[in-house]
Backbone as a printed PyTorch tensor [residue, N CA C, xyz], in Angstrom:
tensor([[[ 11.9830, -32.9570,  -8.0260],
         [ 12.4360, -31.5920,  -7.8800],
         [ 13.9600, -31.5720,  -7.9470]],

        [[ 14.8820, -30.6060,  -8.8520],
         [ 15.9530, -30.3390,  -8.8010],
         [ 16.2480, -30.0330,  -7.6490]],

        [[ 17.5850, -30.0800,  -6.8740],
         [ 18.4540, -30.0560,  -5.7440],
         [ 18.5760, -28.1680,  -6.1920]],

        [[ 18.5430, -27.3290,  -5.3830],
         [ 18.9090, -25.6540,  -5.2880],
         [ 20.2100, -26.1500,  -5.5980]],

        [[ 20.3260, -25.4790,  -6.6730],
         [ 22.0050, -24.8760,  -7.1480],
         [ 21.9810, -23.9520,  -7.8280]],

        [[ 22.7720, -23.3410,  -6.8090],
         [ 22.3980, -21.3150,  -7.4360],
         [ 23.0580, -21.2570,  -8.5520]],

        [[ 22.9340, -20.8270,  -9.4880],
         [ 24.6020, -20.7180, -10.2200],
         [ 23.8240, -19.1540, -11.1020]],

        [[ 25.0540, -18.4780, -11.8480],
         [ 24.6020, -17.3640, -12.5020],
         [ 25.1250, -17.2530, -13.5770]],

        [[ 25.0130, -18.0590, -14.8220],
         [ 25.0290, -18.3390, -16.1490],
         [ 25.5500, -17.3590, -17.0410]],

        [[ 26.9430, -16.4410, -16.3040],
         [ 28.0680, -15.8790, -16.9740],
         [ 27.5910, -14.1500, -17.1420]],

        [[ 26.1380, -13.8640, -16.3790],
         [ 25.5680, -12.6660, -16.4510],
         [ 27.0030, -11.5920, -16.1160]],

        [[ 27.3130, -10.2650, -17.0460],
         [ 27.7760,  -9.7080, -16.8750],
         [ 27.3470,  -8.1440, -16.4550]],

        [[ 27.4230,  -7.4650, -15.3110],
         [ 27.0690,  -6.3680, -15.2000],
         [ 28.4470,  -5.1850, -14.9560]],

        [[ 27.4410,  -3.8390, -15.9480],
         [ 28.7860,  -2.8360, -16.2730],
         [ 29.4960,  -2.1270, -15.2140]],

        [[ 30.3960,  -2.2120, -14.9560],
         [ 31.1350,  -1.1090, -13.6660],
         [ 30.5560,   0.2590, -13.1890]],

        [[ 30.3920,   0.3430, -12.0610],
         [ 29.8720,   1.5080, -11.9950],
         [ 28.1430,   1.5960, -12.0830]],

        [[ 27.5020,   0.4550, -12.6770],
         [ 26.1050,   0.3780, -13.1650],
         [ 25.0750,  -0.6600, -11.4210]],

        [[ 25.8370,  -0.8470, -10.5070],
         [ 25.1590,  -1.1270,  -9.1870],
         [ 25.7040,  -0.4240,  -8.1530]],

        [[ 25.1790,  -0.4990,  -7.3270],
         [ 25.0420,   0.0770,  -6.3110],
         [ 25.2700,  -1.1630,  -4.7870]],

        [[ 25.8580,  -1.2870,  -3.8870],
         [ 25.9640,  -1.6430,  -3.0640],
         [ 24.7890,  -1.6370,  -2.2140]],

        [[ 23.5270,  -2.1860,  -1.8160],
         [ 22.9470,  -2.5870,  -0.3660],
         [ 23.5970,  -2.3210,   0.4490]],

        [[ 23.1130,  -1.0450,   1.2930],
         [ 22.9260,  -1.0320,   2.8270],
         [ 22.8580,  -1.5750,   3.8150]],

        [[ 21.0020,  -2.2910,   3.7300],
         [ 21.1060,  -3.0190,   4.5180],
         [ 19.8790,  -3.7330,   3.9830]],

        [[ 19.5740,  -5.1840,   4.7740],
         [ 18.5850,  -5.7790,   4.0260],
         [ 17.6140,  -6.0980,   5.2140]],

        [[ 16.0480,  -5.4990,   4.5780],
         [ 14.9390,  -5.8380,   6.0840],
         [ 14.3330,  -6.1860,   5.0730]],

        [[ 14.1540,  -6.5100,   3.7910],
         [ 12.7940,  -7.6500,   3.1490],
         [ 13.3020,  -8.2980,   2.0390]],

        [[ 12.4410,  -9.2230,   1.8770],
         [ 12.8020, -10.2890,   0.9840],
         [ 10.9510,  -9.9050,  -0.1220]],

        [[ 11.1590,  -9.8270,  -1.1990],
         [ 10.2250,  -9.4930,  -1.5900],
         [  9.8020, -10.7990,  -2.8830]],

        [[  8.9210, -11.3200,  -2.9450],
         [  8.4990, -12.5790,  -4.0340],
         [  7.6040, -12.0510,  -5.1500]],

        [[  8.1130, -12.4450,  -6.4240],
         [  7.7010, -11.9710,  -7.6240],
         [  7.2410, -13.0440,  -8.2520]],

        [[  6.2690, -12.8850,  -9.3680],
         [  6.1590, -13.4700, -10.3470],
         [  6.5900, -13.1830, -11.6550]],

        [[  7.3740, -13.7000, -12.6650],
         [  7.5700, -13.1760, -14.0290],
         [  6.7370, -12.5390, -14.6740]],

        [[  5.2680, -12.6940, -15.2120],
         [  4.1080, -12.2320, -15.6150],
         [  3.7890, -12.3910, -16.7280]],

        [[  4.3390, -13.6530, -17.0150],
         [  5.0120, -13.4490, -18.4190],
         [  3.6720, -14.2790, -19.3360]],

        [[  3.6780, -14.9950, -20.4360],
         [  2.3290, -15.8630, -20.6700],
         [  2.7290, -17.0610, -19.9650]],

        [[  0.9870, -17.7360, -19.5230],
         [  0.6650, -18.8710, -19.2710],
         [  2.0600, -19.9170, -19.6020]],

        [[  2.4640, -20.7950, -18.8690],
         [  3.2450, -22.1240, -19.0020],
         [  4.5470, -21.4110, -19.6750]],

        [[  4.9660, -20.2500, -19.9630],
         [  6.2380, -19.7340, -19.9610],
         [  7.2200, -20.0000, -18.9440]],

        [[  8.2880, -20.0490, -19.5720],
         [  9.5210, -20.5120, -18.5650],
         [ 10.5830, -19.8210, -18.7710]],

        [[ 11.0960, -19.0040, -18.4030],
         [ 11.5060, -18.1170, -18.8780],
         [ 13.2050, -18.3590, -18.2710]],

        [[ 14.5190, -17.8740, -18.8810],
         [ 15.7410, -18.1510, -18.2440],
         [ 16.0750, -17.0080, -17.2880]],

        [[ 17.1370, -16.5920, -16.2010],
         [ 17.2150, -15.3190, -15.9450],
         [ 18.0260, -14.4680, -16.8220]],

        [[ 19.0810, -15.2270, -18.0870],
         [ 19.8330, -15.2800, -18.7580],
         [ 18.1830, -14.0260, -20.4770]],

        [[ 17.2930, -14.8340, -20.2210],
         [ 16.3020, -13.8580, -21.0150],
         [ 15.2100, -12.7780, -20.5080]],

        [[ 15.6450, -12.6430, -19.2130],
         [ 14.9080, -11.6530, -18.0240],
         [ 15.6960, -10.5780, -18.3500]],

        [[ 16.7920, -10.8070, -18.1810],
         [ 18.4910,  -9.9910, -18.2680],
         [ 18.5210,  -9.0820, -19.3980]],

        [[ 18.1650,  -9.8120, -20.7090],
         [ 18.3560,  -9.1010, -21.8420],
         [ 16.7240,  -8.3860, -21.8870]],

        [[ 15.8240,  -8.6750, -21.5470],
         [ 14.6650,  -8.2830, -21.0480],
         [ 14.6300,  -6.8740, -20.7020]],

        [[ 15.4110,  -6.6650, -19.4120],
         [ 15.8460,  -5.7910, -18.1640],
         [ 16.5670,  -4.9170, -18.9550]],

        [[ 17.7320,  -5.2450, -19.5150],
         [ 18.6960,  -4.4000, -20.2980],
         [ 17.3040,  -3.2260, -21.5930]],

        [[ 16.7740,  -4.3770, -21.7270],
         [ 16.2010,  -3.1310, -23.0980],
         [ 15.4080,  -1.8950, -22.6980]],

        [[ 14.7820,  -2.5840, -21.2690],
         [ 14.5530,  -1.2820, -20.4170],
         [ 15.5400,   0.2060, -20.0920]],

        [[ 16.4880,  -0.3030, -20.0810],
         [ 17.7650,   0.6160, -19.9050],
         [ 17.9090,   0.3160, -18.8160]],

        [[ 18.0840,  -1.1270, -18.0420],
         [ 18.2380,  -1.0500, -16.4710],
         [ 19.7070,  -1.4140, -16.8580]],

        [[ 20.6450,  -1.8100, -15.7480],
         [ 21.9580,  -2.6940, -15.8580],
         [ 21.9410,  -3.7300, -15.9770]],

        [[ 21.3710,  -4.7670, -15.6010],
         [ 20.5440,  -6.1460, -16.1650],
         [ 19.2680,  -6.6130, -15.2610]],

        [[ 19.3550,  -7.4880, -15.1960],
         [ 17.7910,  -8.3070, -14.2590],
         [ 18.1530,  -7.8300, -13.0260]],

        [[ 16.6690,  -7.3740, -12.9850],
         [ 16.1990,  -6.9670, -11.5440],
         [ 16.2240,  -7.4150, -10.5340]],

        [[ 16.2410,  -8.7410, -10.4540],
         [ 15.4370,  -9.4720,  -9.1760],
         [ 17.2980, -10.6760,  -9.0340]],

        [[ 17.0160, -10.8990,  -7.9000],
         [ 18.2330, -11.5760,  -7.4900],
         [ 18.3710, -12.7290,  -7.4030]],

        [[ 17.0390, -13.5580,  -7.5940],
         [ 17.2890, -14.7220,  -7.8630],
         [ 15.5550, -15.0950,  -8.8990]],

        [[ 16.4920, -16.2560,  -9.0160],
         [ 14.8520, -16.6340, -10.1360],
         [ 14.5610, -18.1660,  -9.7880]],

        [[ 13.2030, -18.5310,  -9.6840],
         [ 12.9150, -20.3280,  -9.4290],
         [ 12.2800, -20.7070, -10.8010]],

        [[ 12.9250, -21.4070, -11.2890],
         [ 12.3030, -22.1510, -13.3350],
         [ 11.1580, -22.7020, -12.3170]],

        [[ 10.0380, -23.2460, -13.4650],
         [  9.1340, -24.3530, -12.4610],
         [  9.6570, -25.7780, -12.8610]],

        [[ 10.9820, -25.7910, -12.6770],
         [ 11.4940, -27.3360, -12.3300],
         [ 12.0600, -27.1910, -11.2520]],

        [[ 11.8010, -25.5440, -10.5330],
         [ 12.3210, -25.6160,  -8.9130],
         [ 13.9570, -25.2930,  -8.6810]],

        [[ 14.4040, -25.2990, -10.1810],
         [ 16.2170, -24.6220, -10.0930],
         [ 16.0820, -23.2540, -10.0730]],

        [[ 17.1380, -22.9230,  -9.0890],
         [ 16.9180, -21.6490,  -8.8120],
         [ 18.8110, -21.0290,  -9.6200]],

        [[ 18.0650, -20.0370, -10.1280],
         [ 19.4260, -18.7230, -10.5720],
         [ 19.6910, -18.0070, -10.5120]],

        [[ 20.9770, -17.5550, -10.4610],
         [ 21.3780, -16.2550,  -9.4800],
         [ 21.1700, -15.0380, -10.5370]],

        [[ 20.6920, -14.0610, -10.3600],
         [ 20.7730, -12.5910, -11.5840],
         [ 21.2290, -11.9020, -10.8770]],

        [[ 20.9840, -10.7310, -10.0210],
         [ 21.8340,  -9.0770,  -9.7360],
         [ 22.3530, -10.2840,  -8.6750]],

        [[ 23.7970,  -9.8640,  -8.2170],
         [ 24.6750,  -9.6980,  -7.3730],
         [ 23.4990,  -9.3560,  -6.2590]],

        [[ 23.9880, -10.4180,  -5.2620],
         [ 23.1270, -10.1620,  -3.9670],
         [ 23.3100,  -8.8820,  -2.9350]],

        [[ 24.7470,  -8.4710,  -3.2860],
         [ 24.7130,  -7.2700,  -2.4220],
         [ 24.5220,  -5.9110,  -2.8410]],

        [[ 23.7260,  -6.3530,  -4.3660],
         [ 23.6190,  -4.8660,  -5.2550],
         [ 22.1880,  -4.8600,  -4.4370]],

        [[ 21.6260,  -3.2340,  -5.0670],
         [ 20.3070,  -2.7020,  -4.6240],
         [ 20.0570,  -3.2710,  -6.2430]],

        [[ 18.3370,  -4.0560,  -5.9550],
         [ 17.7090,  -4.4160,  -6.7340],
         [ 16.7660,  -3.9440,  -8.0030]],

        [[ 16.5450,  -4.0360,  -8.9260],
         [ 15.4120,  -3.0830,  -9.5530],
         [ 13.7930,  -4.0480,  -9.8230]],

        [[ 13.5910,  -4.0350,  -8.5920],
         [ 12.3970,  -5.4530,  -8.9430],
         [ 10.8970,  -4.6820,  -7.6310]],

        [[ 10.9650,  -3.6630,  -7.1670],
         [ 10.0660,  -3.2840,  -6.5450],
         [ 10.4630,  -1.7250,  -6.1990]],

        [[ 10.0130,  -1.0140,  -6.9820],
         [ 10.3310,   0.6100,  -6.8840],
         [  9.8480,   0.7790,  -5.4560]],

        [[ 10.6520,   1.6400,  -4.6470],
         [ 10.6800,   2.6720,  -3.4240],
         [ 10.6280,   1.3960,  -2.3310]],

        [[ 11.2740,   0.2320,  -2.5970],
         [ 12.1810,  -0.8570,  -1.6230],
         [ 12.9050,  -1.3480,  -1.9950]],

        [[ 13.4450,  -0.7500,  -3.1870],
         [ 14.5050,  -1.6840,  -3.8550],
         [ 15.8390,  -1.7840,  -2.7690]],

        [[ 16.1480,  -0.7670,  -2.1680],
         [ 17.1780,  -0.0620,  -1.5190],
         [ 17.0860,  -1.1060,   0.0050]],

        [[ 16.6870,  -1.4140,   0.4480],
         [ 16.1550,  -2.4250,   1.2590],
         [ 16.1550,  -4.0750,   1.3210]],

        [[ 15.9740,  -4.7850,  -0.0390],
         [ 15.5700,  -5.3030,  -0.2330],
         [ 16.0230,  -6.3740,  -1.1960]],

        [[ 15.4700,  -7.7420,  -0.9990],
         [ 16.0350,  -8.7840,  -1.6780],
         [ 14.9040,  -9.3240,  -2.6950]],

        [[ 14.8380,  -9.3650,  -3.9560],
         [ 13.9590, -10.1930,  -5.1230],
         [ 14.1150, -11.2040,  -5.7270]],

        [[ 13.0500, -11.9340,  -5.2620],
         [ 12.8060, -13.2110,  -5.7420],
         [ 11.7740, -13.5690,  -6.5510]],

        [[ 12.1000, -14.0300,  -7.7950],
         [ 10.5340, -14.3340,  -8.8760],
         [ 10.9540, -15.5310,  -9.0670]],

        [[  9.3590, -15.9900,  -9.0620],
         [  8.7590, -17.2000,  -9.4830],
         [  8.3430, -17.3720, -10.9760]],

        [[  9.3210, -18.2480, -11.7810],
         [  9.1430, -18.1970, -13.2880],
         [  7.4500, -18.6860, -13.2920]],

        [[  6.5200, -17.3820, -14.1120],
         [  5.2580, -17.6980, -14.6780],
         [  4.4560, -16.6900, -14.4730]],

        [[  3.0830, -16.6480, -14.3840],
         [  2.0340, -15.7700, -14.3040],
         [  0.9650, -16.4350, -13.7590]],

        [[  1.3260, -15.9210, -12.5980],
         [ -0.0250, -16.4530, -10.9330],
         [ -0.6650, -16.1770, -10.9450]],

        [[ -1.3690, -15.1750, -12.1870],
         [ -2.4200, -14.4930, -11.8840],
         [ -3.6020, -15.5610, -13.2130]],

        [[ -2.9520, -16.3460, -13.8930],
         [ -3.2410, -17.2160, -14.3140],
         [ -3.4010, -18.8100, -14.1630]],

        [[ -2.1830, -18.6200, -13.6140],
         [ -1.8100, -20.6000, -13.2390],
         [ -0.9830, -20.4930, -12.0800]],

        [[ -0.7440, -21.9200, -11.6040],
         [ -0.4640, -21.8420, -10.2640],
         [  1.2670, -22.2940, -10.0250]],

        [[  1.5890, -21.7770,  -9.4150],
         [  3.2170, -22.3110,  -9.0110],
         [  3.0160, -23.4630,  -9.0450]],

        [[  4.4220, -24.3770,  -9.2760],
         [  4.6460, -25.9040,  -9.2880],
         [  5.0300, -25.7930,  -7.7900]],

        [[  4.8310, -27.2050,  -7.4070],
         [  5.3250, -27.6330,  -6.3160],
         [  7.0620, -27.4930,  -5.6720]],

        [[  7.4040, -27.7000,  -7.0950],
         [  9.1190, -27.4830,  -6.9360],
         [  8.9540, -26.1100,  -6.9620]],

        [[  8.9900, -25.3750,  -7.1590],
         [  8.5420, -24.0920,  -6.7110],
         [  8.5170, -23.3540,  -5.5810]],

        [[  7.2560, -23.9940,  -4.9160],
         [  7.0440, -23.7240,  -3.4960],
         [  8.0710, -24.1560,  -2.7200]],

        [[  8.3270, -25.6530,  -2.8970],
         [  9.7590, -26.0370,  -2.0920],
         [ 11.3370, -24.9230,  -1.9470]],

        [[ 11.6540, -25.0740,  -3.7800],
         [ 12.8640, -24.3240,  -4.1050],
         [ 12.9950, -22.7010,  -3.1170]],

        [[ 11.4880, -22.3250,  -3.1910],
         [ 11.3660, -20.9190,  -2.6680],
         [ 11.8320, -20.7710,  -1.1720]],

        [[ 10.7230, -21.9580,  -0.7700],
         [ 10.9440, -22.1720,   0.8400],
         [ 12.6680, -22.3850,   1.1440]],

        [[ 12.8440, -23.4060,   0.7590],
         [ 14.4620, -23.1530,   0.6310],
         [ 15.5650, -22.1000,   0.3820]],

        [[ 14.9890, -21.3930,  -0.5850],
         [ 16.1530, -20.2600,  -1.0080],
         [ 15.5090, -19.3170,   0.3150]],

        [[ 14.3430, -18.7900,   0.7000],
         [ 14.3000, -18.0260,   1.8860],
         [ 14.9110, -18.1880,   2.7330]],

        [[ 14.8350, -19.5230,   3.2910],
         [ 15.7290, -20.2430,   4.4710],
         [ 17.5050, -19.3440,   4.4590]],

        [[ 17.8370, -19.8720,   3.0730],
         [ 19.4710, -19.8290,   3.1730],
         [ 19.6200, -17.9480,   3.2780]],

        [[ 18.4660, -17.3770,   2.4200],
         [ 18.7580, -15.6220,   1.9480],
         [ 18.4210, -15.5040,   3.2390]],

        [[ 17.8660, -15.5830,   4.4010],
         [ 16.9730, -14.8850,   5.5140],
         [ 18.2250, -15.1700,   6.2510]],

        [[ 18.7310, -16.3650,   6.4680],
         [ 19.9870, -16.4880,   7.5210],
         [ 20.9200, -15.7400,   6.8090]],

        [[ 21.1340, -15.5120,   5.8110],
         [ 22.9500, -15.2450,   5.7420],
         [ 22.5340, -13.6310,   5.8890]],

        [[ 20.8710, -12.6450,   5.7600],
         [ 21.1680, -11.6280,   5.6540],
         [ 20.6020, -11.1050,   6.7720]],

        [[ 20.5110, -11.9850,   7.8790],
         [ 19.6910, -11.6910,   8.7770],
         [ 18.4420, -11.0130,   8.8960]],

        [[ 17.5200, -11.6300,   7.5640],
         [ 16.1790, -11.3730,   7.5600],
         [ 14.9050, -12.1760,   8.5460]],

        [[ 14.1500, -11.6790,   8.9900],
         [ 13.3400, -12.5910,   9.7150],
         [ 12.2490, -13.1700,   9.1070]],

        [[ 12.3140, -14.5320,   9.3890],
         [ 11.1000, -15.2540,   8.3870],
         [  9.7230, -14.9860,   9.1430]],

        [[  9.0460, -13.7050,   9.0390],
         [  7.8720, -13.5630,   9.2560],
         [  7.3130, -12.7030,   8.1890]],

        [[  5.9710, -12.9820,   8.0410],
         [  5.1730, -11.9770,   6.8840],
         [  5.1610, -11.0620,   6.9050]],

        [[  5.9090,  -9.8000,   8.3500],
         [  6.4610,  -8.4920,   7.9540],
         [  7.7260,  -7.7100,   7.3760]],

        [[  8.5270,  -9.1680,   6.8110],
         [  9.8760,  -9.3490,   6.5430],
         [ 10.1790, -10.1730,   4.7280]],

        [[  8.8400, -11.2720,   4.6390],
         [  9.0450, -11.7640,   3.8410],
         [  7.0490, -11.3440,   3.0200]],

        [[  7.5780, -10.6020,   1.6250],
         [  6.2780,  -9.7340,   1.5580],
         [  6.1000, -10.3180,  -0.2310]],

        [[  5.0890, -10.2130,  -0.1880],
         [  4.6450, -10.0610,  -2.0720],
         [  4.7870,  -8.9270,  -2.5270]],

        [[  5.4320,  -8.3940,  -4.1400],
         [  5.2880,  -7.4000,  -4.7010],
         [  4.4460,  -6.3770,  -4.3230]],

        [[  2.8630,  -6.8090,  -4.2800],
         [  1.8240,  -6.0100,  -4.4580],
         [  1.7420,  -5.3050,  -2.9460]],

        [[  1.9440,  -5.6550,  -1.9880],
         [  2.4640,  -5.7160,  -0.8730],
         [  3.0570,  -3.7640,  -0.4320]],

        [[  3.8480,  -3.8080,  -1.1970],
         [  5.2590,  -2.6940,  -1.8880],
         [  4.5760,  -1.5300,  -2.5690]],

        [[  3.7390,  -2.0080,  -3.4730],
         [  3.1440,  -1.1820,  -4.6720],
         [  1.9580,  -1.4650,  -5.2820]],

        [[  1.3220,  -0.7440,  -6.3250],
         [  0.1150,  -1.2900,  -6.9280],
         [  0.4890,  -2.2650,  -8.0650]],

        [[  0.0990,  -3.3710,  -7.4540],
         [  0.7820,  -4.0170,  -8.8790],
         [ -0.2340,  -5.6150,  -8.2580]],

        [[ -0.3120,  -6.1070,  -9.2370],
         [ -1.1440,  -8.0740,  -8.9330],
         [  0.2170,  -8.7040,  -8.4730]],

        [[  1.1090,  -8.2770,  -8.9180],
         [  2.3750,  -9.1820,  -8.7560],
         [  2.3420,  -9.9410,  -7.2590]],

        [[  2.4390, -10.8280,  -6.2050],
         [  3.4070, -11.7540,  -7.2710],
         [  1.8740, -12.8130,  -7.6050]],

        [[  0.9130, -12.0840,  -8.2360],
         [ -0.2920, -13.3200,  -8.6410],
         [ -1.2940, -13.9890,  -7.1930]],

        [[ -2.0690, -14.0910,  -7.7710],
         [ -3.0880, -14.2170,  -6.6550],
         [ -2.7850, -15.9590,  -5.7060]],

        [[ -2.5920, -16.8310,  -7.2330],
         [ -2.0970, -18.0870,  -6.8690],
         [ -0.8600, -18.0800,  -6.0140]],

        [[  0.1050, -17.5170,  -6.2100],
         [  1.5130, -17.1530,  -5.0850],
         [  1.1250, -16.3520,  -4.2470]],

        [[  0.8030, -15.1830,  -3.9870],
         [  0.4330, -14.7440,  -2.7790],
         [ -0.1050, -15.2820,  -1.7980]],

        [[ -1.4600, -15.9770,  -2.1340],
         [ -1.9360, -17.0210,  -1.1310],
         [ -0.8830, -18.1140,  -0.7880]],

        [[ -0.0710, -18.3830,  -1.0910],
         [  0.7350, -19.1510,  -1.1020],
         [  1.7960, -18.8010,  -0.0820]],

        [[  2.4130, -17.5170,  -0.0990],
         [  3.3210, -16.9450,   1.3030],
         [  3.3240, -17.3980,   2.5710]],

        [[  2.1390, -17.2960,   3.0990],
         [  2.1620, -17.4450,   4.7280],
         [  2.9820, -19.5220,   4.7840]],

        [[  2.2320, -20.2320,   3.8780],
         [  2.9220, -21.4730,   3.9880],
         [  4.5280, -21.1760,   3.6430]],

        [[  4.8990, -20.5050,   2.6190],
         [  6.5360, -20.5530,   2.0150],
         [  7.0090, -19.8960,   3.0690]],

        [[  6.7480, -19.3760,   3.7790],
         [  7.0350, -19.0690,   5.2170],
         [  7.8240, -19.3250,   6.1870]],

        [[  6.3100, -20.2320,   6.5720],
         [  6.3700, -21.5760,   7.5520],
         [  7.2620, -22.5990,   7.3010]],

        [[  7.4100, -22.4980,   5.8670],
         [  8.6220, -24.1930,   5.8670],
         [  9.6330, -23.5350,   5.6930]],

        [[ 10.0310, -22.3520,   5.3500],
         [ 11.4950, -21.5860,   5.1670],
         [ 11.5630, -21.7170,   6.9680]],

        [[ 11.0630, -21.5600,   7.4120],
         [ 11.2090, -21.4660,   8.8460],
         [ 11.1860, -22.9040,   9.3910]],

        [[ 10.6980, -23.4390,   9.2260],
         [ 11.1210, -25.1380,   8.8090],
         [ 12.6640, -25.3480,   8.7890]],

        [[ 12.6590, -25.1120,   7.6400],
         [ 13.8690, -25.1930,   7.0230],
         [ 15.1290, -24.9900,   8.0110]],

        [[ 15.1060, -23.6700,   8.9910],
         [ 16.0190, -22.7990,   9.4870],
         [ 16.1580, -23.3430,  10.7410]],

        [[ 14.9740, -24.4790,  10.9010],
         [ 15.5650, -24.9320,  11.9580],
         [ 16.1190, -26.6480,  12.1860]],

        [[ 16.4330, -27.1760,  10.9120],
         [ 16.6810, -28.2490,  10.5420],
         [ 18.0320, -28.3360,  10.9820]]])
């Protein structure tokens, strides 16, 4: 598994095109949705996002399934990755489609980890009324049946984690 190193691969967003976060009470976990064994960059989420007419990628961070994680919206922007919590809320996708195949292991780790560091610095609480799946939010499969079941553990070791 790659070592977490956030980095954000020169993404540029337009002035005036975010919005500042309030305040943050959830951390919300996505899946890309994209096809089977796709891997997608946040660098091609971005241009993705843009054709929508958004300002760029939605979600604030992204895990490849080699478990590197990358930074997309500015963490203190409001997100576009879960309509009517965006305003609230922090997004995290898991590069793939759970509703097909299953997260990698680096994955689960990278995740557990990036919760750890996002939950302390924004004073989110690592419990399952704090740290939620897409579908959770809205009608949607997101974040995949294989990751969802998967939460209550990414959880537990982010909380792990927080107390290392």
């Amino acid at each position: 598994m790659e070592a977490i190193n956030i980095f954000n691969h020169g993404l540029f967003f337009p002035s005036g095109r975010l919005t500042a976060r309030k305040e943050t009470n959830l951390i919300v976990l996505h899946h890309t949705g994209g096809a089977a064994g796709e891997d997608m960059t946040v660098a091609e989420i971005d241009a993705a996002h843009r054709r929508l007419g958004w300002a760029g990628v939605g979600y604030h961070y992204l895990i490849r399934k080699s478990g590197a994680v990358e930074a997309g919206r500015p963490a203190f922007a409001v997100g576009a990755h879960a309509e009517g919590g965006n305003r609230e809320s922090l997004g995290i996708a898991l590069d793939g489609n759970f509703c097909e195949e299953a997260p990698t292991a680096a994955q689960i780790e990278s995740c557990a980890m990036l919760l750890a560091i996002v939950a302390a610095s924004f004073g989110v609480p690592t419990d399952g009324g704090h740290i939620v799946g897409h579908r959770d939010l809205d009608a949607t499969a997101c974040p995949g049946d294989a990751l969802y079941t998967e939460i209550p553990e990414i959880v537990g070791k982010a909380r792990w984690y927080l107390e290392q």
